[in-house]
Amino acid sequence: MQVHQILKTKSAGVVTVPPTMTVAEVSALMSSRRIGAVVVSADGKAALGILSERDIVRELGNHGDGCLIAKVSDIMTPNPVGCTRSDTADQLMEVMTNRRFRHLPVIEDGVLVGMISIGDVVKARLSELAMEKEALTGMIMGN
Ligand code: AMP
């Protein structure tokens, strides 16, 4: 399954935040939208960075709640690794496993067009495996 097919199954678009937003504000946003990461962008198109719940937990653990008034740009990971609409779920799984992160912004011609989480990839693979199983069962049973 390719990224463009996975994107069609997702209802919500990608959530972006400006680099000037505070860590407290982005935490509230991620909590209310029930998401684990946001793309940091000044114009909603170019991905300047990515901020995941892990970054917030790391800062809280290292510096305490004083980090809540810091800006997103202070704690984000700059220049995030992205994927394209034509990449496959298998390729994404490999990148996520090797790089040890769970989110990949989808970038097309330098413009952010979506976000794929590890949950989306697992769901896509499970659905592929179910289809493969059905096809193989059909072949064995002669259907
Ligand atoms: P995650 O597992 O996605 O919650 O992220 C773990 C760490 O990797 C955090 O420091 C993130 O900022 C960083 N990270 C997440 N996704 C990406 C990405 N696509 N490119 C670069 N860094 C990332």
JSON list of C-alpha atoms and ligand atoms in Angstrom, two decimals:
[
{"chain": "A", "resi": 1, "resn": "MET", "atom": "CA", "xyz": [0.00, 0.00, 0.00]},
{"chain": "A", "resi": 2, "resn": "GLN", "atom": "CA", "xyz": [1.28, 3.45, -0.91]},
{"chain": "A", "resi": 3, "resn": "VAL", "atom": "CA", "xyz": [1.25, 6.63, 1.16]},
{"chain": "A", "resi": 4, "resn": "HIS", "atom": "CA", "xyz": [-1.41, 8.31, -1.03]},
{"chain": "A", "resi": 5, "resn": "GLN", "atom": "CA", "xyz": [-3.75, 5.35, -0.33]},
{"chain": "A", "resi": 6, "resn": "ILE", "atom": "CA", "xyz": [-3.07, 5.55, 3.41]},
{"chain": "A", "resi": 7, "resn": "LEU", "atom": "CA", "xyz": [-3.77, 9.31, 3.37]},
{"chain": "A", "resi": 8, "resn": "LYS", "atom": "CA", "xyz": [-7.24, 8.66, 1.85]},
{"chain": "A", "resi": 9, "resn": "THR", "atom": "CA", "xyz": [-8.19, 6.53, 4.87]},
{"chain": "A", "resi": 10, "resn": "LYS", "atom": "CA", "xyz": [-7.31, 9.34, 7.31]},
{"chain": "A", "resi": 11, "resn": "SER", "atom": "CA", "xyz": [-9.96, 11.89, 8.16]},
{"chain": "A", "resi": 12, "resn": "ALA", "atom": "CA", "xyz": [-7.89, 14.61, 9.82]},
{"chain": "A", "resi": 13, "resn": "GLY", "atom": "CA", "xyz": [-5.40, 16.66, 7.83]},
{"chain": "A", "resi": 14, "resn": "VAL", "atom": "CA", "xyz": [-1.94, 17.39, 9.15]},
{"chain": "A", "resi": 15, "resn": "VAL", "atom": "CA", "xyz": [-1.73, 19.65, 12.20]},
{"chain": "A", "resi": 16, "resn": "THR", "atom": "CA", "xyz": [0.93, 22.37, 11.98]},
{"chain": "A", "resi": 17, "resn": "VAL", "atom": "CA", "xyz": [2.04, 24.89, 14.58]},
{"chain": "A", "resi": 18, "resn": "PRO", "atom": "CA", "xyz": [4.15, 28.05, 14.24]},
{"chain": "A", "resi": 19, "resn": "PRO", "atom": "CA", "xyz": [7.69, 27.92, 15.68]},
{"chain": "A", "resi": 20, "resn": "THR", "atom": "CA", "xyz": [6.76, 30.71, 18.10]},
{"chain": "A", "resi": 21, "resn": "MET", "atom": "CA", "xyz": [4.02, 28.72, 19.88]},
{"chain": "A", "resi": 22, "resn": "THR", "atom": "CA", "xyz": [4.89, 27.86, 23.48]},
{"chain": "A", "resi": 23, "resn": "VAL", "atom": "CA", "xyz": [5.39, 24.31, 24.73]},
{"chain": "A", "resi": 24, "resn": "ALA", "atom": "CA", "xyz": [2.36, 24.76, 27.04]},
{"chain": "A", "resi": 25, "resn": "GLU", "atom": "CA", "xyz": [0.18, 25.78, 24.08]},
{"chain": "A", "resi": 26, "resn": "VAL", "atom": "CA", "xyz": [1.34, 22.96, 21.84]},
{"chain": "A", "resi": 27, "resn": "SER", "atom": "CA", "xyz": [0.81, 20.45, 24.68]},
{"chain": "A", "resi": 28, "resn": "ALA", "atom": "CA", "xyz": [-2.80, 21.62, 25.05]},
{"chain": "A", "resi": 29, "resn": "LEU", "atom": "CA", "xyz": [-3.31, 21.38, 21.27]},
{"chain": "A", "resi": 30, "resn": "MET", "atom": "CA", "xyz": [-1.83, 17.87, 21.03]},
{"chain": "A", "resi": 31, "resn": "SER", "atom": "CA", "xyz": [-3.96, 16.78, 23.96]},
{"chain": "A", "resi": 32, "resn": "SER", "atom": "CA", "xyz": [-7.20, 18.18, 22.52]},
{"chain": "A", "resi": 33, "resn": "ARG", "atom": "CA", "xyz": [-6.49, 16.80, 19.02]},
{"chain": "A", "resi": 34, "resn": "ARG", "atom": "CA", "xyz": [-5.34, 13.46, 20.48]},
{"chain": "A", "resi": 35, "resn": "ILE", "atom": "CA", "xyz": [-2.13, 13.41, 18.42]},
{"chain": "A", "resi": 36, "resn": "GLY", "atom": "CA", "xyz": [1.44, 12.51, 19.32]},
{"chain": "A", "resi": 37, "resn": "ALA", "atom": "CA", "xyz": [3.30, 14.93, 17.04]},
{"chain": "A", "resi": 38, "resn": "VAL", "atom": "CA", "xyz": [2.90, 18.16, 15.09]},
{"chain": "A", "resi": 39, "resn": "VAL", "atom": "CA", "xyz": [4.80, 19.58, 12.15]},
{"chain": "A", "resi": 40, "resn": "VAL", "atom": "CA", "xyz": [6.34, 22.98, 12.85]},
{"chain": "A", "resi": 41, "resn": "SER", "atom": "CA", "xyz": [5.77, 25.39, 9.98]},
{"chain": "A", "resi": 42, "resn": "ALA", "atom": "CA", "xyz": [5.60, 29.17, 9.65]},
{"chain": "A", "resi": 43, "resn": "ASP", "atom": "CA", "xyz": [3.37, 29.06, 6.54]},
{"chain": "A", "resi": 44, "resn": "GLY", "atom": "CA", "xyz": [1.64, 25.67, 6.79]},
{"chain": "A", "resi": 45, "resn": "LYS", "atom": "CA", "xyz": [3.61, 24.48, 3.73]},
{"chain": "A", "resi": 46, "resn": "ALA", "atom": "CA", "xyz": [7.34, 24.18, 4.51]},
{"chain": "A", "resi": 47, "resn": "ALA", "atom": "CA", "xyz": [8.18, 21.76, 7.34]},
{"chain": "A", "resi": 48, "resn": "LEU", "atom": "CA", "xyz": [10.75, 23.52, 9.53]},
{"chain": "A", "resi": 49, "resn": "GLY", "atom": "CA", "xyz": [10.69, 20.86, 12.21]},
{"chain": "A", "resi": 50, "resn": "ILE", "atom": "CA", "xyz": [8.72, 18.20, 14.03]},
{"chain": "A", "resi": 51, "resn": "LEU", "atom": "CA", "xyz": [7.73, 18.11, 17.68]},
{"chain": "A", "resi": 52, "resn": "SER", "atom": "CA", "xyz": [6.56, 14.90, 19.31]},
{"chain": "A", "resi": 53, "resn": "GLU", "atom": "CA", "xyz": [5.35, 14.09, 22.80]},
{"chain": "A", "resi": 54, "resn": "ARG", "atom": "CA", "xyz": [8.79, 12.56, 23.42]},
{"chain": "A", "resi": 55, "resn": "ASP", "atom": "CA", "xyz": [10.43, 15.97, 22.99]},
{"chain": "A", "resi": 56, "resn": "ILE", "atom": "CA", "xyz": [8.09, 17.49, 25.59]},
{"chain": "A", "resi": 57, "resn": "VAL", "atom": "CA", "xyz": [8.64, 14.64, 28.06]},
{"chain": "A", "resi": 58, "resn": "ARG", "atom": "CA", "xyz": [12.42, 14.91, 27.56]},
{"chain": "A", "resi": 59, "resn": "GLU", "atom": "CA", "xyz": [12.38, 18.65, 28.34]},
{"chain": "A", "resi": 60, "resn": "LEU", "atom": "CA", "xyz": [10.11, 18.18, 31.35]},
{"chain": "A", "resi": 61, "resn": "GLY", "atom": "CA", "xyz": [12.38, 15.42, 32.66]},
{"chain": "A", "resi": 62, "resn": "ASN", "atom": "CA", "xyz": [15.57, 17.41, 32.09]},
{"chain": "A", "resi": 63, "resn": "HIS", "atom": "CA", "xyz": [14.44, 20.93, 32.99]},
{"chain": "A", "resi": 64, "resn": "GLY", "atom": "CA", "xyz": [11.15, 20.68, 34.85]},
{"chain": "A", "resi": 65, "resn": "ASP", "atom": "CA", "xyz": [8.00, 22.66, 34.10]},
{"chain": "A", "resi": 66, "resn": "GLY", "atom": "CA", "xyz": [10.00, 25.83, 33.30]},
{"chain": "A", "resi": 67, "resn": "CYS", "atom": "CA", "xyz": [10.20, 24.43, 29.74]},
{"chain": "A", "resi": 68, "resn": "LEU", "atom": "CA", "xyz": [6.47, 25.10, 29.28]},
{"chain": "A", "resi": 69, "resn": "ILE", "atom": "CA", "xyz": [7.18, 28.74, 28.46]},
{"chain": "A", "resi": 70, "resn": "ALA", "atom": "CA", "xyz": [9.88, 27.81, 25.92]},
{"chain": "A", "resi": 71, "resn": "LYS", "atom": "CA", "xyz": [9.10, 28.12, 22.23]},
{"chain": "A", "resi": 72, "resn": "VAL", "atom": "CA", "xyz": [8.39, 25.10, 20.04]},
{"chain": "A", "resi": 73, "resn": "SER", "atom": "CA", "xyz": [11.44, 26.03, 17.91]},
{"chain": "A", "resi": 74, "resn": "ASP", "atom": "CA", "xyz": [13.67, 25.62, 21.00]},
{"chain": "A", "resi": 75, "resn": "ILE", "atom": "CA", "xyz": [12.84, 21.93, 21.50]},
{"chain": "A", "resi": 76, "resn": "MET", "atom": "CA", "xyz": [11.69, 20.64, 18.07]},
{"chain": "A", "resi": 77, "resn": "THR", "atom": "CA", "xyz": [13.76, 18.39, 15.81]},
{"chain": "A", "resi": 78, "resn": "PRO", "atom": "CA", "xyz": [14.68, 20.59, 12.82]},
{"chain": "A", "resi": 79, "resn": "ASN", "atom": "CA", "xyz": [14.56, 19.45, 9.17]},
{"chain": "A", "resi": 80, "resn": "PRO", "atom": "CA", "xyz": [12.42, 16.35, 9.69]},
{"chain": "A", "resi": 81, "resn": "VAL", "atom": "CA", "xyz": [12.84, 13.27, 7.52]},
{"chain": "A", "resi": 82, "resn": "GLY", "atom": "CA", "xyz": [9.85, 13.08, 5.19]},
{"chain": "A", "resi": 83, "resn": "CYS", "atom": "CA", "xyz": [8.26, 10.65, 2.78]},
{"chain": "A", "resi": 84, "resn": "THR", "atom": "CA", "xyz": [6.40, 11.01, -0.51]},
{"chain": "A", "resi": 85, "resn": "ARG", "atom": "CA", "xyz": [2.94, 9.94, -1.69]},
{"chain": "A", "resi": 86, "resn": "SER", "atom": "CA", "xyz": [4.46, 7.10, -3.75]},
{"chain": "A", "resi": 87, "resn": "ASP", "atom": "CA", "xyz": [6.44, 5.51, -0.89]},
{"chain": "A", "resi": 88, "resn": "THR", "atom": "CA", "xyz": [5.12, 2.17, 0.36]},
{"chain": "A", "resi": 89, "resn": "ALA", "atom": "CA", "xyz": [4.08, 1.14, 3.88]},
{"chain": "A", "resi": 90, "resn": "ASP", "atom": "CA", "xyz": [7.05, -1.27, 3.92]},
{"chain": "A", "resi": 91, "resn": "GLN", "atom": "CA", "xyz": [9.49, 1.55, 3.13]},
{"chain": "A", "resi": 92, "resn": "LEU", "atom": "CA", "xyz": [8.00, 3.74, 5.86]},
{"chain": "A", "resi": 93, "resn": "MET", "atom": "CA", "xyz": [8.23, 0.91, 8.38]},
{"chain": "A", "resi": 94, "resn": "GLU", "atom": "CA", "xyz": [11.91, 0.49, 7.54]},
{"chain": "A", "resi": 95, "resn": "VAL", "atom": "CA", "xyz": [12.67, 4.22, 7.97]},
{"chain": "A", "resi": 96, "resn": "MET", "atom": "CA", "xyz": [10.72, 4.42, 11.24]},
{"chain": "A", "resi": 97, "resn": "THR", "atom": "CA", "xyz": [12.48, 1.32, 12.61]},
{"chain": "A", "resi": 98, "resn": "ASN", "atom": "CA", "xyz": [15.98, 2.38, 11.55]},
{"chain": "A", "resi": 99, "resn": "ARG", "atom": "CA", "xyz": [15.62, 6.03, 12.61]},
{"chain": "A", "resi": 100, "resn": "ARG", "atom": "CA", "xyz": [13.62, 5.23, 15.76]},
{"chain": "A", "resi": 101, "resn": "PHE", "atom": "CA", "xyz": [10.75, 7.63, 15.29]},
{"chain": "A", "resi": 102, "resn": "ARG", "atom": "CA", "xyz": [7.04, 7.14, 14.76]},
{"chain": "A", "resi": 103, "resn": "HIS", "atom": "CA", "xyz": [6.03, 10.00, 12.49]},
{"chain": "A", "resi": 104, "resn": "LEU", "atom": "CA", "xyz": [6.78, 10.93, 8.88]},
{"chain": "A", "resi": 105, "resn": "PRO", "atom": "CA", "xyz": [5.52, 14.14, 7.26]},
{"chain": "A", "resi": 106, "resn": "VAL", "atom": "CA", "xyz": [4.47, 13.63, 3.63]},
{"chain": "A", "resi": 107, "resn": "ILE", "atom": "CA", "xyz": [6.21, 16.21, 1.45]},
{"chain": "A", "resi": 108, "resn": "GLU", "atom": "CA", "xyz": [5.43, 16.85, -2.22]},
{"chain": "A", "resi": 109, "resn": "ASP", "atom": "CA", "xyz": [7.49, 19.46, -4.11]},
{"chain": "A", "resi": 110, "resn": "GLY", "atom": "CA", "xyz": [8.63, 20.99, -0.81]},
{"chain": "A", "resi": 111, "resn": "VAL", "atom": "CA", "xyz": [5.04, 21.33, 0.43]},
{"chain": "A", "resi": 112, "resn": "LEU", "atom": "CA", "xyz": [3.62, 19.45, 3.41]},
{"chain": "A", "resi": 113, "resn": "VAL", "atom": "CA", "xyz": [0.61, 17.37, 2.31]},
{"chain": "A", "resi": 114, "resn": "GLY", "atom": "CA", "xyz": [0.07, 14.94, 5.19]},
{"chain": "A", "resi": 115, "resn": "MET", "atom": "CA", "xyz": [1.46, 13.06, 8.16]},
{"chain": "A", "resi": 116, "resn": "ILE", "atom": "CA", "xyz": [1.80, 9.30, 8.60]},
{"chain": "A", "resi": 117, "resn": "SER", "atom": "CA", "xyz": [2.14, 7.78, 12.06]},
{"chain": "A", "resi": 118, "resn": "ILE", "atom": "CA", "xyz": [3.38, 4.31, 12.95]},
{"chain": "A", "resi": 119, "resn": "GLY", "atom": "CA", "xyz": [-0.26, 3.47, 13.79]},
{"chain": "A", "resi": 120, "resn": "ASP", "atom": "CA", "xyz": [-1.30, 4.31, 10.20]},
{"chain": "A", "resi": 121, "resn": "VAL", "atom": "CA", "xyz": [1.49, 2.08, 8.84]},
{"chain": "A", "resi": 122, "resn": "VAL", "atom": "CA", "xyz": [0.55, -0.86, 11.08]},
{"chain": "A", "resi": 123, "resn": "LYS", "atom": "CA", "xyz": [-3.12, -0.48, 10.09]},
{"chain": "A", "resi": 124, "resn": "ALA", "atom": "CA", "xyz": [-2.18, -0.44, 6.37]},
{"chain": "A", "resi": 125, "resn": "ARG", "atom": "CA", "xyz": [0.00, -3.56, 6.71]},
{"chain": "A", "resi": 126, "resn": "LEU", "atom": "CA", "xyz": [-2.70, -5.44, 8.64]},
{"chain": "A", "resi": 127, "resn": "SER", "atom": "CA", "xyz": [-5.22, -4.65, 5.93]},
{"chain": "A", "resi": 128, "resn": "GLU", "atom": "CA", "xyz": [-2.77, -5.80, 3.22]},
{"chain": "A", "resi": 129, "resn": "LEU", "atom": "CA", "xyz": [-2.11, -9.03, 5.11]},
{"chain": "A", "resi": 130, "resn": "ALA", "atom": "CA", "xyz": [-5.86, -9.67, 5.48]},
{"chain": "A", "resi": 131, "resn": "MET", "atom": "CA", "xyz": [-6.34, -9.20, 1.72]},
{"chain": "A", "resi": 132, "resn": "GLU", "atom": "CA", "xyz": [-3.40, -11.48, 0.94]},
{"chain": "A", "resi": 133, "resn": "LYS", "atom": "CA", "xyz": [-4.79, -14.14, 3.27]},
{"chain": "A", "resi": 134, "resn": "GLU", "atom": "CA", "xyz": [-8.21, -13.93, 1.60]},
{"chain": "A", "resi": 135, "resn": "ALA", "atom": "CA", "xyz": [-6.65, -14.23, -1.87]},
{"chain": "A", "resi": 136, "resn": "LEU", "atom": "CA", "xyz": [-4.51, -17.23, -0.87]},
{"chain": "A", "resi": 137, "resn": "THR", "atom": "CA", "xyz": [-7.45, -18.94, 0.86]},
{"chain": "A", "resi": 138, "resn": "GLY", "atom": "CA", "xyz": [-9.50, -18.36, -2.30]},
{"chain": "A", "resi": 139, "resn": "MET", "atom": "CA", "xyz": [-6.79, -19.94, -4.44]},
{"chain": "A", "resi": 140, "resn": "ILE", "atom": "CA", "xyz": [-6.46, -22.99, -2.17]},
{"chain": "A", "resi": 141, "resn": "MET", "atom": "CA", "xyz": [-10.22, -23.47, -1.94]},
{"chain": "A", "resi": 142, "resn": "GLY", "atom": "CA", "xyz": [-10.55, -22.92, -5.70]},
{"chain": "A", "resi": 143, "resn": "ASN", "atom": "CA", "xyz": [-12.89, -19.89, -5.34]},
{"chain": "B", "resi": 1, "resn": "AMP", "atom": "P1", "xyz": [8.46, 9.95, 17.82]},
{"chain": "B", "resi": 1, "resn": "AMP", "atom": "O1", "xyz": [8.86, 8.53, 18.00]},
{"chain": "B", "resi": 1, "resn": "AMP", "atom": "O2", "xyz": [7.91, 10.22, 16.45]},
{"chain": "B", "resi": 1, "resn": "AMP", "atom": "O3", "xyz": [7.54, 10.42, 18.91]},
{"chain": "B", "resi": 1, "resn": "AMP", "atom": "O4", "xyz": [9.76, 10.86, 17.88]},
{"chain": "B", "resi": 1, "resn": "AMP", "atom": "C1", "xyz": [10.93, 10.54, 18.60]},
{"chain": "B", "resi": 1, "resn": "AMP", "atom": "C2", "xyz": [11.98, 11.63, 18.33]},
{"chain": "B", "resi": 1, "resn": "AMP", "atom": "O5", "xyz": [12.28, 11.71, 16.93]},
{"chain": "B", "resi": 1, "resn": "AMP", "atom": "C3", "xyz": [11.55, 13.05, 18.73]},
{"chain": "B", "resi": 1, "resn": "AMP", "atom": "O6", "xyz": [12.71, 13.76, 19.16]},
{"chain": "B", "resi": 1, "resn": "AMP", "atom": "C4", "xyz": [11.05, 13.67, 17.43]},
{"chain": "B", "resi": 1, "resn": "AMP", "atom": "O7", "xyz": [11.19, 15.09, 17.37]},
{"chain": "B", "resi": 1, "resn": "AMP", "atom": "C5", "xyz": [11.94, 12.99, 16.41]},
{"chain": "B", "resi": 1, "resn": "AMP", "atom": "N1", "xyz": [11.23, 12.77, 15.15]},
{"chain": "B", "resi": 1, "resn": "AMP", "atom": "C6", "xyz": [9.98, 12.28, 14.97]},
{"chain": "B", "resi": 1, "resn": "AMP", "atom": "N2", "xyz": [9.67, 12.19, 13.69]},
{"chain": "B", "resi": 1, "resn": "AMP", "atom": "C7", "xyz": [10.75, 12.62, 13.00]},
{"chain": "B", "resi": 1, "resn": "AMP", "atom": "C8", "xyz": [11.05, 12.77, 11.60]},
{"chain": "B", "resi": 1, "resn": "AMP", "atom": "N3", "xyz": [10.18, 12.43, 10.66]},
{"chain": "B", "resi": 1, "resn": "AMP", "atom": "N4", "xyz": [12.26, 13.29, 11.26]},
{"chain": "B", "resi": 1, "resn": "AMP", "atom": "C9", "xyz": [13.17, 13.62, 12.22]},
{"chain": "B", "resi": 1, "resn": "AMP", "atom": "N5", "xyz": [12.95, 13.50, 13.54]},
{"chain": "B", "resi": 1, "resn": "AMP", "atom": "C10", "xyz": [11.75, 12.99, 13.94]}
]
